[in-house]
Amino acid sequence: MSQAFRLKQSIEDAVMAGEFRPGDRLDEASLAERFGVSRTPIREALLQLGAEGFIDVRPRRGAIVSVPSPTRLFEMFETMAEIESACGRLAARRLTPENDAAMEAAHRACELDVRQGDSEQYYADNRNFHEAIYRASRNSFLADQAFALHKRLSAYRRIQLRARNRLLQSLQEHAGILEAIRAGDEQLAASRLHSHVLVQGERFSDMVLGLTQDRSAPAGTRSGAGR
Amino acid sequence: MSQAFRLKQSIEDAVMAGEFRPGDRLDEASLAERFGVSRTPIREALLQLGAEGFIDVRPRRGAIVSVPSPTRLFEMFETMAEIESACGRLAARRLTPENDAAMEAAHRACELDVRQGDSEQYYADNRNFHEAIYRASRNSFLADQAFALHKRLSAYRRIQLRARNRLLQSLQEHAGILEAIRAGDEQLAASRLHSHVLVQGERFSDMVLGLTQDRSAPAGTRSGAGR
DNA sequence: CATGTTGAGATTGTATGCAATATCAAGATT
DNA sequence: AATCTTGATATTGCATACAATCTCAACATG
């Protein structure tokens, strides 16, 4: 497969792994050297990531890892809540045994993780659970949108789950969601999913908003005390 | 501003104008010649359009205007219905005088177009009306998602509105939606928007796929049997 | 007659070079 | 001292060249 595709994935991974922090510049020359290719495929990967909203590509000024404002971030979580609840609504309407089984399996895995207090593994299995719901909507386009947004938010979501009690609460919410979907209660499934997702956004906002009123001077950037 | 950006817009416009039909190849050399640039910025534009889902870029095999299957298309409309109803729900909750005025103005314009039977102009003003609702959600990220999907579907939507009585029906639905949003009735606004959008998908489906079930061979499409 | 093979031409993928623009620090001006 | 130029340097944007792969039709083979 083409290099640009592999590079796109690698750069995305590096960003998600936190190797590049929000605000960091992604300059073409260093990336080219790092991956042992010329600037051309790097540019192509960056432009694609930019089109997907993963990074910010400013004409003539290079690409940076996007720095959503607290407001923007909350909007993203709110949108995720709307999309997920739509998935839940459709899942409740259309549930098949296969999809039910997939959700069940993912939920069981999450249970185990909580019992073992393995928050890192919970993070992964939580993702599987949510993706099982997306698929259960039996609308692959909607599911794709949900996947994409989930991925964009995962960096922020991960921080959330570090809190121990949140882990247990999350699991209990999953149980309630699953129950509603199985009961075919579209309304309930939608509203439970909505708050399950939104609470994360709210918690995160609280956390971030505590620090920055509006003028974010994101800590950690080598901002110019210089002058 | 950079050429690639302008080109991206131009190619998108050409696709939306129907100059390239679904399934047509977008080969780099001819586009480069047409726009008087080299292949490099053309590639960059195509890759970005591909990342946005507007076209299909198949590695080593060039880009084509995507040809959503009837099923996929219906899924896209269903997703649009979910997103729009989310916008409506939030708009009902958060309506400001400014957003109200904007929706009102767009609605008035649509009324005038119907009275004059100008379906082409209605097409444009209808878009404004819907975009006014997106903005009224006061969630700019959600609104951006809605814009993008609306754009991707507009080619199919346009065909819909050609039918005369559909024009009037559409207008009446708009009135109902506006009323619900103003009344602050989130549920009603959401459900009215949902069916307003979905009915287009359904009509389109009926048109294209009277034979949905799974039997392929979409009769009547010129790209069906191909070569 | 159907199917597999092959090779020329066409098209995409990547590297490199140069032009255009942005960045930033040192010096000029008030 | 603060702000405004200005030029050197770094970085991006685009064009061109070449390499890698695909396409497709003519031919060979059973």
Coordinates of C-alpha atoms (C1' of nucleotides) in Angstrom, one line a residue:
Chain A
M1 CA 0.0 0.0 0.0
S2 CA 1.1 3.6 -0.5
Q3 CA 3.4 5.3 1.8
A4 CA 1.2 8.2 2.3
F5 CA -1.4 6.0 3.8
R6 CA 1.0 4.4 6.2
L7 CA 2.4 7.8 7.1
K8 CA -1.1 9.1 7.8
Q9 CA -1.6 6.3 10.2
S10 CA 1.8 6.8 11.9
I11 CA 1.4 10.5 12.3
E12 CA -2.1 10.0 13.7
D13 CA -0.8 7.4 16.1
A14 CA 2.1 9.6 17.2
V15 CA -0.4 12.4 17.9
M16 CA -2.8 10.1 19.8
A17 CA 0.1 8.6 21.8
G18 CA 0.8 12.1 23.0
E19 CA 4.1 12.3 21.4
F20 CA 3.1 15.6 19.8
R21 CA 1.0 17.7 22.1
P22 CA -1.7 20.1 21.1
G23 CA -0.1 23.2 19.6
D24 CA 3.1 21.4 18.5
R25 CA 4.2 22.1 15.0
L26 CA 4.4 19.2 12.6
D27 CA 7.0 20.5 10.2
E28 CA 7.4 18.6 6.9
A29 CA 11.2 18.4 6.9
S30 CA 11.6 16.8 10.3
L31 CA 8.8 14.3 9.7
A32 CA 10.3 13.5 6.3
E33 CA 13.6 12.7 8.0
R34 CA 12.0 10.8 10.8
F35 CA 10.2 8.5 8.5
G36 CA 12.9 8.4 5.9
V37 CA 10.8 9.7 3.0
S38 CA 10.6 12.9 1.1
R39 CA 8.4 15.8 1.9
T40 CA 5.8 14.9 -0.7
P41 CA 4.1 11.9 1.0
I42 CA 4.4 13.7 4.3
R43 CA 2.5 16.7 2.9
E44 CA -0.2 14.4 1.5
A45 CA -0.6 12.7 4.8
L46 CA -0.8 16.0 6.7
L47 CA -3.4 17.4 4.3
Q48 CA -5.6 14.4 4.7
L49 CA -5.4 14.5 8.4
G50 CA -6.2 18.2 8.2
A51 CA -9.3 17.5 6.1
E52 CA -10.4 15.0 8.7
G53 CA -10.1 17.6 11.3
F54 CA -7.4 15.8 13.2
I55 CA -4.8 18.5 12.9
D56 CA -4.8 22.1 11.8
V57 CA -3.2 22.9 8.5
R58 CA -2.8 26.6 8.0
P59 CA -1.8 27.7 4.5
R60 CA 1.8 28.8 4.3
R61 CA 2.2 28.4 8.0
G62 CA 2.5 24.7 8.5
A63 CA 0.5 22.2 10.4
I64 CA -0.1 22.0 14.2
V65 CA -1.8 19.6 16.4
S66 CA -5.1 21.2 16.9
V67 CA -5.9 22.9 20.1
P68 CA -9.6 23.0 20.6
S69 CA -10.8 25.6 22.9
P70 CA -12.7 24.4 26.0
T71 CA -15.9 25.6 24.3
R72 CA -15.0 23.7 21.1
L73 CA -14.2 20.6 23.0
F74 CA -17.5 20.7 24.8
E75 CA -19.2 21.1 21.5
M76 CA -17.5 18.1 20.2
F77 CA -18.6 16.0 23.2
E78 CA -22.1 17.3 22.8
T79 CA -22.1 16.3 19.2
M80 CA -20.7 12.9 20.1
A81 CA -23.6 12.5 22.6
E82 CA -26.1 13.3 19.9
I83 CA -24.6 10.9 17.4
E84 CA -24.2 8.1 20.0
S85 CA -27.8 8.5 21.2
A86 CA -28.9 8.2 17.5
C87 CA -27.0 5.0 17.3
G88 CA -28.6 3.7 20.4
R89 CA -32.1 4.7 19.2
L90 CA -31.6 2.8 16.0
A91 CA -30.0 -0.1 17.8
A92 CA -33.0 -0.4 20.1
R93 CA -35.3 -0.5 17.0
R94 CA -33.3 -3.0 15.0
L95 CA -31.4 -5.2 17.4
T96 CA -30.3 -8.5 16.0
P97 CA -29.0 -11.5 18.0
E98 CA -25.5 -11.0 16.5
N99 CA -25.3 -7.4 17.5
D100 CA -26.8 -8.2 20.9
A101 CA -24.1 -10.9 21.4
A102 CA -21.3 -8.5 20.4
M103 CA -22.5 -5.9 22.9
E104 CA -22.8 -8.5 25.6
A105 CA -19.3 -9.8 25.0
A106 CA -17.8 -6.3 25.1
H107 CA -19.8 -5.5 28.3
R108 CA -18.5 -8.7 29.9
A109 CA -15.0 -7.7 29.1
C110 CA -15.5 -4.3 30.7
E111 CA -16.9 -5.9 33.8
L112 CA -13.8 -8.0 34.1
D113 CA -11.5 -5.0 33.7
V114 CA -13.3 -3.1 36.5
R115 CA -13.1 -6.1 38.8
Q116 CA -9.4 -6.2 38.2
G117 CA -9.1 -2.4 38.3
D118 CA -7.3 -2.4 35.0
S119 CA -8.2 1.0 33.7
E120 CA -5.9 0.8 30.7
Q121 CA -7.7 -2.3 29.5
Y122 CA -11.0 -0.8 30.3
Y123 CA -10.2 2.0 28.0
A124 CA -9.8 -0.4 25.2
D125 CA -12.8 -2.6 26.0
N126 CA -14.9 0.5 26.6
R127 CA -14.1 1.5 23.0
N128 CA -15.3 -2.0 21.8
F129 CA -18.5 -1.6 23.7
H130 CA -19.3 1.7 22.1
E131 CA -18.3 0.5 18.7
A132 CA -20.6 -2.5 19.1
I133 CA -23.4 0.0 19.7
Y134 CA -22.5 1.9 16.6
R135 CA -22.6 -1.3 14.5
A136 CA -25.9 -2.3 16.1
S137 CA -27.5 0.8 14.6
R138 CA -27.2 -1.1 11.4
N139 CA -26.4 2.1 9.6
S140 CA -22.8 1.8 8.5
F141 CA -22.5 5.4 7.5
L142 CA -23.7 6.6 10.8
A143 CA -21.4 4.1 12.5
D144 CA -18.4 5.5 10.5
Q145 CA -19.2 9.0 11.6
A146 CA -19.3 7.8 15.2
F147 CA -16.0 5.9 14.9
A148 CA -14.3 9.0 13.5
L149 CA -15.5 11.3 16.2
H150 CA -14.8 8.8 18.9
K151 CA -11.2 8.6 17.6
R152 CA -10.8 12.4 17.7
L153 CA -12.1 12.5 21.2
S154 CA -10.2 9.6 22.6
A155 CA -7.3 11.6 23.8
Y156 CA -9.5 13.5 26.1
R157 CA -11.7 10.6 27.0
R158 CA -8.7 8.7 28.3
I159 CA -7.9 11.3 30.9
Q160 CA -11.4 11.0 32.1
L161 CA -11.3 7.3 32.8
R162 CA -8.3 7.5 35.1
A163 CA -10.6 8.4 37.9
R164 CA -11.4 5.1 39.7
N165 CA -14.9 5.6 40.7
R166 CA -15.7 6.9 37.2
L167 CA -14.7 3.5 36.0
L168 CA -17.4 1.8 38.0
Q169 CA -20.0 4.4 37.2
S170 CA -19.2 4.1 33.6
L171 CA -19.8 0.3 33.7
Q172 CA -23.1 0.7 35.5
E173 CA -24.2 3.2 32.9
H174 CA -23.3 0.6 30.2
A175 CA -25.5 -1.9 31.9
G176 CA -28.4 0.5 31.8
I177 CA -27.8 1.4 28.2
L178 CA -27.7 -2.3 27.2
E179 CA -30.9 -2.9 29.1
A180 CA -32.7 -0.1 27.3
I181 CA -31.6 -1.3 23.9
R182 CA -32.7 -4.8 24.6
A183 CA -36.0 -3.7 25.8
G184 CA -36.4 -1.9 22.5
D185 CA -37.0 1.4 24.4
E186 CA -35.6 3.9 21.9
Q187 CA -36.2 6.9 24.0
L188 CA -34.6 5.5 27.1
A189 CA -31.6 4.1 25.2
A190 CA -31.0 7.4 23.5
S191 CA -31.3 9.4 26.7
R192 CA -29.0 7.1 28.7
L193 CA -26.4 7.2 26.0
H194 CA -26.7 10.9 25.7
S195 CA -25.9 11.5 29.4
H196 CA -23.3 8.8 29.5
V197 CA -21.3 10.6 26.8
L198 CA -22.1 14.1 27.8
V199 CA -21.0 13.7 31.4
Q200 CA -17.5 13.0 30.2
G201 CA -17.5 16.2 28.3
E202 CA -18.8 18.1 31.3
R203 CA -16.3 16.6 33.6
F204 CA -13.6 17.4 31.1
S205 CA -14.8 20.9 30.7
D206 CA -14.8 21.5 34.4
M207 CA -11.3 20.3 34.5
V208 CA -10.1 22.5 31.7
L209 CA -12.2 25.4 32.4
G210 CA -10.8 25.6 35.9
L211 CA -7.5 26.6 34.4
T212 CA -8.4 28.8 31.5
Q213 CA -11.1 31.4 31.4
D214 CA -11.0 32.0 27.7
R215 CA -7.5 33.2 26.8
S216 CA -5.8 29.9 26.8
A217 CA -2.0 30.1 27.2
P218 CA -1.7 26.3 27.0
A219 CA 0.8 25.3 29.5
G220 CA 3.8 23.5 28.1
T221 CA 4.2 25.5 24.9
R222 CA 7.4 27.4 24.8
S223 CA 5.6 30.6 24.7
G224 CA 7.6 33.7 24.7
A225 CA 8.3 35.0 28.1
G226 CA 11.2 35.9 25.8
R227 CA 10.4 39.1 24.1
Chain B
M1 CA -4.4 31.7 -0.8
S2 CA -2.9 28.5 -1.9
Q3 CA -3.8 27.0 -5.2
A4 CA -4.6 23.6 -3.7
F5 CA -7.4 25.2 -1.7
R6 CA -8.9 26.9 -4.7
L7 CA -8.6 23.8 -6.7
K8 CA -10.3 21.7 -4.0
Q9 CA -13.2 24.1 -4.2
S10 CA -13.3 24.1 -8.0
I11 CA -13.3 20.4 -8.3
E12 CA -16.0 20.1 -5.7
D13 CA -18.0 22.6 -7.5
A14 CA -17.6 20.8 -10.8
V15 CA -18.7 17.6 -9.2
M16 CA -21.7 19.3 -7.6
A17 CA -22.6 20.9 -10.8
G18 CA -22.9 17.5 -12.3
E19 CA -20.0 18.0 -14.7
F20 CA -18.5 14.8 -13.4
R21 CA -21.0 12.2 -12.8
P22 CA -20.8 9.5 -10.1
G23 CA -18.3 6.9 -11.3
D24 CA -16.4 9.2 -13.5
R25 CA -12.7 9.2 -13.2
L26 CA -10.9 12.3 -12.0
D27 CA -7.5 11.8 -13.5
E28 CA -4.7 14.0 -12.4
A29 CA -3.3 14.9 -15.7
S30 CA -6.5 16.2 -17.3
L31 CA -7.4 18.1 -14.2
A32 CA -3.9 19.6 -14.1
E33 CA -4.2 20.7 -17.7
R34 CA -7.7 22.0 -17.3
F35 CA -6.7 24.2 -14.4
G36 CA -3.3 25.1 -15.8
V37 CA -1.3 23.8 -12.9
S38 CA 0.9 20.8 -12.2
R39 CA -0.3 17.5 -10.8
T40 CA 1.0 18.2 -7.4
P41 CA -1.7 20.7 -6.2
I42 CA -4.3 18.6 -8.0
R43 CA -3.3 15.5 -6.0
E44 CA -3.4 17.5 -2.8
A45 CA -6.9 18.7 -3.6
L46 CA -8.1 15.2 -4.5
L47 CA -6.6 13.6 -1.4
Q48 CA -8.4 16.2 0.8
L49 CA -11.7 15.7 -1.0
G50 CA -11.2 12.0 -0.5
A51 CA -10.6 12.4 3.2
E52 CA -13.8 14.3 3.5
G53 CA -15.6 11.5 1.8
F54 CA -16.6 13.6 -1.2
I55 CA -14.8 11.4 -3.7
D56 CA -13.3 8.0 -3.7
V57 CA -9.5 7.8 -3.9
R58 CA -8.3 4.3 -4.5
P59 CA -4.6 3.8 -4.0
R60 CA -2.8 3.3 -7.3
R61 CA -6.1 3.4 -9.1
G62 CA -7.0 7.0 -9.2
A63 CA -10.0 9.0 -7.9
I64 CA -13.6 8.6 -8.9
V65 CA -16.7 10.5 -8.0
S66 CA -18.2 8.2 -5.4
V67 CA -21.1 6.0 -6.3
P68 CA -23.0 5.3 -3.1
S69 CA -25.2 2.2 -3.4
P70 CA -28.9 2.8 -2.8
T71 CA -28.4 1.4 0.7
R72 CA -25.5 3.6 1.5
L73 CA -27.4 6.6 0.2
F74 CA -30.4 5.8 2.4
E75 CA -28.0 5.5 5.3
M76 CA -26.6 8.9 4.5
F77 CA -30.1 10.5 4.5
E78 CA -30.9 8.7 7.7
T79 CA -27.8 10.1 9.3
M80 CA -28.6 13.5 8.0
A81 CA -32.0 13.2 9.6
E82 CA -30.5 12.3 13.0
I83 CA -28.0 15.2 12.8
E84 CA -30.6 17.7 11.7
S85 CA -33.0 16.7 14.4
A86 CA -30.2 17.1 16.9
C87 CA -29.7 20.7 15.6
G88 CA -33.4 21.3 15.9
R89 CA -33.6 20.0 19.4
L90 CA -30.7 22.2 20.5
A91 CA -32.2 25.2 18.6
A92 CA -35.5 24.8 20.5
R93 CA -33.6 24.8 23.7
R94 CA -31.3 27.8 23.0
L95 CA -33.1 30.0 20.5
T96 CA -31.9 33.6 20.5
P97 CA -33.6 36.5 18.8
E98 CA -30.8 36.7 16.2
N99 CA -31.1 33.0 15.2
D100 CA -34.9 33.3 15.2
A101 CA -34.7 36.3 12.8
A102 CA -32.3 34.4 10.5
M103 CA -34.6 31.4 10.2
E104 CA -37.5 33.7 9.7
A105 CA -35.8 35.5 6.9
A106 CA -34.8 32.3 5.1
H107 CA -38.3 31.0 5.5
R108 CA -39.8 34.1 4.0
A109 CA -37.5 33.8 1.0
C110 CA -38.6 30.2 0.5
E111 CA -42.2 31.3 0.6
L112 CA -41.6 33.8 -2.1
D113 CA -39.9 31.2 -4.2
V114 CA -42.8 28.8 -3.9
R115 CA -45.3 31.5 -4.8
Q116 CA -43.2 32.2 -7.9
G117 CA -42.6 28.6 -8.6
D118 CA -38.9 29.1 -8.8
S119 CA -37.6 25.7 -7.8
E120 CA -34.0 26.6 -8.6
Q121 CA -34.1 29.6 -6.2
Y122 CA -36.0 27.5 -3.7
Y123 CA -33.1 25.0 -3.8
A124 CA -30.8 27.8 -2.7
D125 CA -33.0 29.3 -0.1
N126 CA -34.0 25.9 1.3
R127 CA -30.3 25.5 2.0
N128 CA -30.2 28.8 3.8
F129 CA -33.1 27.8 5.9
H130 CA -31.5 24.6 7.0
E131 CA -28.2 26.3 7.6
A132 CA -30.0 28.8 9.8
I133 CA -31.2 25.9 11.9
Y134 CA -27.7 24.4 12.1
R135 CA -26.4 27.7 13.4
A136 CA -29.4 28.1 15.8
S137 CA -28.1 24.9 17.6
R138 CA -25.4 27.2 18.9
N139 CA -23.0 24.3 18.6
S140 CA -20.6 25.3 15.8
F141 CA -19.0 21.9 15.6
L142 CA -22.3 20.1 15.2
A143 CA -23.3 22.8 12.6
D144 CA -20.1 22.1 10.7
Q145 CA -20.8 18.4 10.6
A146 CA -24.3 19.3 9.3
F147 CA -23.0 21.6 6.7
A148 CA -20.6 19.0 5.4
L149 CA -23.2 16.3 5.1
H150 CA -25.8 18.6 3.6
K151 CA -23.2 19.4 0.9
R152 CA -22.5 15.8 0.2
L153 CA -26.2 15.1 -0.2
S154 CA -27.1 18.1 -2.1
A155 CA -26.8 16.5 -5.5
Y156 CA -29.4 14.0 -4.6
R157 CA -31.6 16.5 -2.8
R158 CA -31.8 18.7 -5.8
I159 CA -33.4 16.0 -7.9
Q160 CA -36.1 15.7 -5.2
L161 CA -37.1 19.2 -5.2
R162 CA -37.9 19.2 -8.9
A163 CA -41.3 17.8 -8.2
R164 CA -43.7 20.7 -7.8
N165 CA -45.9 19.5 -5.1
R166 CA -42.9 18.5 -3.1
L167 CA -41.9 22.1 -3.1
L168 CA -45.1 23.2 -1.4
Q169 CA -45.1 20.3 1.0
S170 CA -41.5 21.2 1.9
L171 CA -42.4 24.7 2.7
Q172 CA -45.3 23.7 4.9
E173 CA -43.0 21.3 6.8
H174 CA -40.6 24.2 7.3
A175 CA -43.4 26.2 8.9
G176 CA -44.1 23.4 11.3
I177 CA -40.5 23.0 12.2
L178 CA -40.1 26.7 12.8
E179 CA -43.2 26.7 15.0
A180 CA -41.9 23.9 17.1
I181 CA -38.5 25.5 17.6
R182 CA -40.1 28.8 18.6
A183 CA -42.4 27.0 21.1
G184 CA -39.2 25.5 22.6
D185 CA -40.7 22.0 22.1
E186 CA -37.5 20.0 21.6
Q187 CA -39.2 16.7 21.0
L188 CA -41.5 18.1 18.4
A189 CA -38.8 20.1 16.6
A190 CA -36.6 17.0 16.5
S191 CA -39.3 14.7 15.2
R192 CA -40.5 17.1 12.5
L193 CA -37.0 17.8 11.3
H194 CA -36.4 14.1 11.3
S195 CA -39.2 13.2 9.0
H196 CA -38.7 16.3 6.9
V197 CA -35.2 15.1 6.0
L198 CA -35.9 11.4 5.9
V199 CA -38.8 11.7 3.6
Q200 CA -36.4 12.9 1.0
G201 CA -34.2 9.9 1.4
E202 CA -37.2 7.7 1.2
R203 CA -38.5 9.3 -1.9
F204 CA -35.1 9.1 -3.5
S205 CA -34.8 5.5 -2.5
D206 CA -38.2 4.7 -4.0
M207 CA -37.1 6.4 -7.2
V208 CA -33.7 4.7 -7.4
L209 CA -34.4 1.4 -5.9
G210 CA -37.9 0.1 -6.3
L211 CA -36.0 -3.1 -6.2
T212 CA -34.0 -2.5 -3.0
Q213 CA -34.2 -5.9 -1.5
D214 CA -30.7 -6.9 -2.5
R215 CA -31.1 -7.8 -6.1
S216 CA -28.3 -5.7 -7.5
A217 CA -28.5 -4.5 -11.0
P218 CA -29.8 -1.0 -10.3
A219 CA -31.8 -0.6 -13.5
G220 CA -31.7 2.8 -15.1
T221 CA -28.3 4.0 -13.8
R222 CA -25.9 4.3 -16.5
S223 CA -23.0 3.2 -14.3
G224 CA -24.7 -0.1 -13.5
A225 CA -23.3 -2.7 -15.8
G226 CA -20.3 -0.7 -16.9
R227 CA -18.1 -1.7 -19.8
Chain C
dC1 C1' -13.9 -21.1 -28.0
dA2 C1' -12.4 -19.9 -23.6
dT3 C1' -8.7 -18.7 -20.7
dG4 C1' -4.1 -17.3 -19.4
dT5 C1' 0.1 -14.6 -20.6
dT6 C1' 2.7 -10.8 -21.8
dG7 C1' 4.2 -6.3 -23.0
dA8 C1' 3.5 -1.5 -24.4
dG9 C1' 1.3 2.5 -22.9
dA10 C1' -0.9 5.1 -19.4
dT11 C1' -1.4 6.6 -14.7
dT12 C1' -0.2 7.0 -10.0
dG13 C1' 3.5 7.5 -6.2
dT14 C1' 7.7 9.7 -4.7
dA15 C1' 11.9 12.5 -4.9
dT16 C1' 14.1 16.8 -5.9
dG17 C1' 14.7 21.6 -7.1
dC18 C1' 13.4 26.2 -7.2
dA19 C1' 10.3 30.1 -6.2
dA20 C1' 7.4 32.5 -2.8
dT21 C1' 6.3 33.6 1.7
dA22 C1' 6.7 33.6 6.6
dT23 C1' 9.7 34.0 10.8
dC24 C1' 12.7 36.3 13.7
dA25 C1' 16.4 38.9 15.4
dA26 C1' 19.3 42.9 14.8
dG27 C1' 19.6 47.6 13.8
dA28 C1' 17.3 52.2 12.8
dT29 C1' 14.2 55.8 14.1
dT30 C1' 11.3 58.5 17.1
Chain D
dA1 C1' 12.9 52.6 25.8
dA2 C1' 9.6 51.2 22.5
dT3 C1' 8.2 50.5 18.0
dC4 C1' 9.2 50.1 13.1
dT5 C1' 12.1 48.6 9.3
dT6 C1' 14.9 45.2 7.1
dG7 C1' 17.4 41.4 5.7
dA8 C1' 19.0 36.6 6.5
dT9 C1' 17.1 32.1 7.3
dA10 C1' 13.8 28.7 7.5
dT11 C1' 9.7 26.7 5.7
dT12 C1' 6.0 26.0 2.6
dG13 C1' 3.9 25.7 -2.3
dC14 C1' 4.4 24.2 -6.8
dA15 C1' 6.7 22.1 -11.0
dT16 C1' 9.3 18.6 -13.0
dA17 C1' 11.5 14.1 -13.4
dC18 C1' 11.7 9.5 -12.7
dA19 C1' 10.2 5.0 -10.7
dA20 C1' 6.5 1.7 -9.7
dT21 C1' 2.3 -0.2 -10.7
dC22 C1' -1.9 -0.8 -13.2
dT23 C1' -4.7 -1.3 -17.6
dC24 C1' -5.8 -3.4 -21.6
dA25 C1' -5.5 -5.5 -25.8
dA26 C1' -3.1 -8.7 -28.7
dC27 C1' -1.4 -13.1 -28.8
dA28 C1' -0.5 -17.9 -27.2
dT29 C1' -2.2 -22.1 -25.4
dG30 C1' -5.2 -25.7 -23.9

